[in-house]
CSV table of C-alpha atoms in Angstrom, one decimal:
chain,number,residue,atom,x,y,z
A,1,UNK,CA,0.0,0.0,0.0
A,2,UNK,CA,1.4,3.4,-0.9
A,3,UNK,CA,2.2,5.7,2.1
A,4,UNK,CA,-0.7,8.0,2.6
A,5,UNK,CA,-0.1,11.1,4.8
A,6,UNK,CA,-3.4,12.3,6.2
A,7,UNK,CA,-1.9,15.7,7.3
A,8,UNK,CA,-1.5,18.7,5.0
A,9,UNK,CA,2.1,18.9,3.9
A,10,UNK,CA,3.7,21.4,1.7
A,11,UNK,CA,7.2,22.2,0.4
A,12,UNK,CA,8.4,25.2,-1.5
A,13,UNK,CA,9.7,24.7,-5.0
A,14,UNK,CA,11.8,27.6,-6.3
A,15,UNK,CA,12.5,28.3,-9.9
A,16,UNK,CA,14.1,31.3,-11.6
A,17,UNK,CA,14.4,32.3,-15.3
A,18,UNK,CA,16.3,34.6,-17.5
A,19,UNK,CA,14.3,35.6,-20.5
A,20,UNK,CA,16.7,36.6,-23.3
A,21,UNK,CA,13.9,37.1,-25.8
A,22,UNK,CA,10.1,37.4,-26.1
A,23,UNK,CA,9.8,33.7,-26.7
A,24,UNK,CA,12.7,32.0,-24.8
A,25,UNK,CA,13.1,31.4,-21.1
A,26,UNK,CA,16.2,29.8,-19.6
A,27,UNK,CA,14.8,28.3,-16.4
A,28,UNK,CA,16.8,27.1,-13.4
A,29,UNK,CA,15.2,24.3,-11.4
A,30,UNK,CA,17.6,23.0,-8.7
A,31,UNK,CA,20.7,21.9,-10.5
A,32,UNK,CA,19.0,21.8,-13.9
A,33,UNK,CA,18.3,24.2,-16.7
A,34,UNK,CA,15.2,23.9,-18.9
A,35,UNK,CA,15.0,26.0,-22.1
A,36,UNK,CA,11.6,26.8,-23.4
A,37,UNK,CA,11.2,28.5,-26.7
A,38,UNK,CA,8.8,28.9,-29.6
A,39,UNK,CA,9.4,27.5,-33.1
A,40,UNK,CA,10.8,29.9,-35.7
A,41,UNK,CA,7.4,30.1,-37.4
A,42,UNK,CA,6.1,31.8,-34.3
A,43,UNK,CA,9.1,34.2,-33.9
A,44,UNK,CA,11.2,32.0,-31.7
A,45,UNK,CA,14.6,30.5,-32.1
A,46,UNK,CA,13.5,26.8,-31.6
A,47,UNK,CA,16.2,26.2,-28.9
A,48,UNK,CA,13.8,24.3,-26.7
A,49,UNK,CA,10.3,22.8,-26.6
A,50,UNK,CA,7.5,25.3,-26.3
A,51,UNK,CA,6.0,25.9,-22.9
A,52,UNK,CA,2.9,23.9,-23.9
A,53,UNK,CA,5.0,21.0,-25.1
A,54,UNK,CA,7.0,21.1,-21.9
A,55,UNK,CA,3.7,21.1,-19.9
A,56,UNK,CA,2.5,18.0,-21.8
A,57,UNK,CA,5.9,16.3,-21.4
A,58,UNK,CA,5.4,16.8,-17.6
A,59,UNK,CA,2.3,14.7,-17.7
A,60,UNK,CA,4.2,11.9,-19.4
A,61,UNK,CA,7.1,12.1,-16.9
A,62,UNK,CA,4.7,12.3,-13.9
A,63,UNK,CA,2.7,9.3,-15.2
A,64,UNK,CA,5.9,7.3,-15.4
A,65,UNK,CA,7.2,8.2,-12.0
A,66,UNK,CA,4.0,7.8,-10.1
A,67,UNK,CA,3.0,4.6,-11.8
A,68,UNK,CA,6.4,3.1,-11.0
A,69,UNK,CA,6.1,4.3,-7.3
A,70,UNK,CA,2.6,2.9,-6.9
A,71,UNK,CA,3.6,-0.4,-8.6
A,72,UNK,CA,6.6,-0.8,-6.3
A,73,UNK,CA,4.6,0.0,-3.2
A,74,UNK,CA,2.0,-2.5,-4.2
A,75,UNK,CA,4.6,-5.2,-5.0
A,76,UNK,CA,4.1,-5.1,-8.8
A,77,UNK,CA,7.1,-5.2,-11.1
A,78,UNK,CA,7.3,-3.0,-14.1
A,79,UNK,CA,9.9,-4.2,-16.6
A,80,UNK,CA,9.4,-1.5,-19.2
A,81,UNK,CA,7.0,1.3,-20.0
A,82,UNK,CA,6.4,3.3,-23.2
A,83,UNK,CA,4.0,6.3,-23.4
A,84,UNK,CA,2.6,8.1,-26.4
A,85,UNK,CA,0.3,11.1,-26.1
A,86,UNK,CA,-2.1,12.9,-28.3
A,87,UNK,CA,-3.6,16.1,-26.8
A,88,UNK,CA,-6.2,18.4,-28.2
A,89,UNK,CA,-5.4,22.1,-27.5
A,90,UNK,CA,-7.9,24.9,-27.8
A,91,UNK,CA,-5.6,27.5,-29.3
A,92,UNK,CA,-8.0,30.4,-29.0
A,93,UNK,CA,-6.4,31.4,-25.7
A,94,UNK,CA,-2.9,31.1,-27.0
A,95,UNK,CA,-3.8,33.1,-30.0
A,96,UNK,CA,-5.4,35.8,-27.8
A,97,UNK,CA,-8.7,35.5,-29.7
A,98,UNK,CA,-10.9,34.3,-26.9
A,99,UNK,CA,-10.3,33.2,-23.3
A,100,UNK,CA,-10.9,29.5,-22.8
A,101,UNK,CA,-11.6,27.8,-19.5
A,102,UNK,CA,-10.3,24.4,-20.6
A,103,UNK,CA,-7.3,24.9,-22.9
A,104,UNK,CA,-6.6,21.1,-23.1
A,105,UNK,CA,-10.1,19.5,-23.6
A,106,UNK,CA,-8.8,15.9,-24.1
A,107,UNK,CA,-5.6,14.0,-23.7
A,108,UNK,CA,-5.1,10.4,-24.8
A,109,UNK,CA,-2.3,8.4,-23.4
A,110,UNK,CA,-1.4,5.1,-25.0
A,111,UNK,CA,0.7,3.2,-22.4
A,112,UNK,CA,2.5,0.0,-23.1
A,113,UNK,CA,3.7,-1.7,-19.9
A,114,UNK,CA,5.7,-4.9,-19.6
A,115,UNK,CA,4.7,-6.4,-16.3
A,116,UNK,CA,3.8,-9.7,-14.6
A,117,UNK,CA,0.9,-8.1,-12.8
A,118,UNK,CA,-2.6,-9.6,-12.9
A,119,UNK,CA,-5.5,-7.5,-14.1
A,120,UNK,CA,-6.7,-6.9,-10.6
A,121,UNK,CA,-3.2,-5.9,-9.4
A,122,UNK,CA,-2.9,-3.5,-12.3
A,123,UNK,CA,-6.3,-2.0,-11.6
A,124,UNK,CA,-5.0,-1.1,-8.1
A,125,UNK,CA,-1.9,0.5,-9.6
A,126,UNK,CA,-4.1,2.6,-11.9
A,127,UNK,CA,-6.4,3.6,-9.0
A,128,UNK,CA,-3.4,4.9,-7.0
A,129,UNK,CA,-2.0,6.7,-10.1
A,130,UNK,CA,-5.2,8.6,-10.5
A,131,UNK,CA,-5.1,9.7,-6.8
A,132,UNK,CA,-1.4,10.6,-6.6
A,133,UNK,CA,-0.2,12.0,-10.0
A,134,UNK,CA,-0.2,15.7,-9.3
A,135,UNK,CA,0.0,16.8,-13.0
A,136,UNK,CA,-3.0,14.6,-13.9
A,137,UNK,CA,-4.9,15.5,-10.8
A,138,UNK,CA,-4.5,19.2,-11.7
A,139,UNK,CA,-5.5,18.7,-15.3
A,140,UNK,CA,-8.6,16.7,-14.5
A,141,UNK,CA,-9.6,19.3,-11.9
A,142,UNK,CA,-9.4,22.0,-14.7
A,143,UNK,CA,-11.8,20.0,-16.8
A,144,UNK,CA,-9.4,18.1,-19.0
A,145,UNK,CA,-10.5,14.5,-19.9
A,146,UNK,CA,-7.5,12.2,-19.8
A,147,UNK,CA,-8.0,8.8,-21.3
A,148,UNK,CA,-5.4,6.1,-20.6
A,149,UNK,CA,-5.2,3.2,-22.9
A,150,UNK,CA,-3.2,0.6,-21.0
A,151,UNK,CA,-1.6,-2.3,-23.0
A,152,UNK,CA,-0.2,-4.8,-20.6
A,153,UNK,CA,2.6,-6.9,-22.1
A,154,UNK,CA,3.1,-10.1,-20.1
C-alpha cells in the first residue's frame, strides 16, 4: 500500500528564469536548466520545446514516476514502459482571440507496460496513479478529460 499522509504537507519549489527574448526562457530548477522557446514560425529560435510542449511532457514524466512508485509500493514489477500522447489544444487562448476555461479538452495516453501483474493488481496501480499523479490531478480538476489506454505486455 502506498504511504498516505493524512496531514496537510507542503514544500516550496523555487525556480528562476532569464528571458533573453520574447519567446525564450532559460529556467533554473535546482541543479538543472530547462530552455523553453517557440518555433521559428512563431518568432522563436526553436532552442527548446514550447511551454505547452513542456507542460504536456510533464504529464508523461509524472505518469511514469507515479505509476512506478505505486507499482513498487503494491509489490508489482514494471519491466518497461512506453507512453505516447495525443492532446487536443484549444488554441483560441494562446492566439489571444478568446479566453478559454479548458485549454486542453482531451488528452489520450497510450501506455505499453511490460509487467507480470494480474489485471486486478494493475487496476489497483491505476487507481493509485489517479489519486497521486499531481499533474494529472490538476489537469482533471481543470476539466481536461484524460483517457489512458493501457496495454499490458506479459
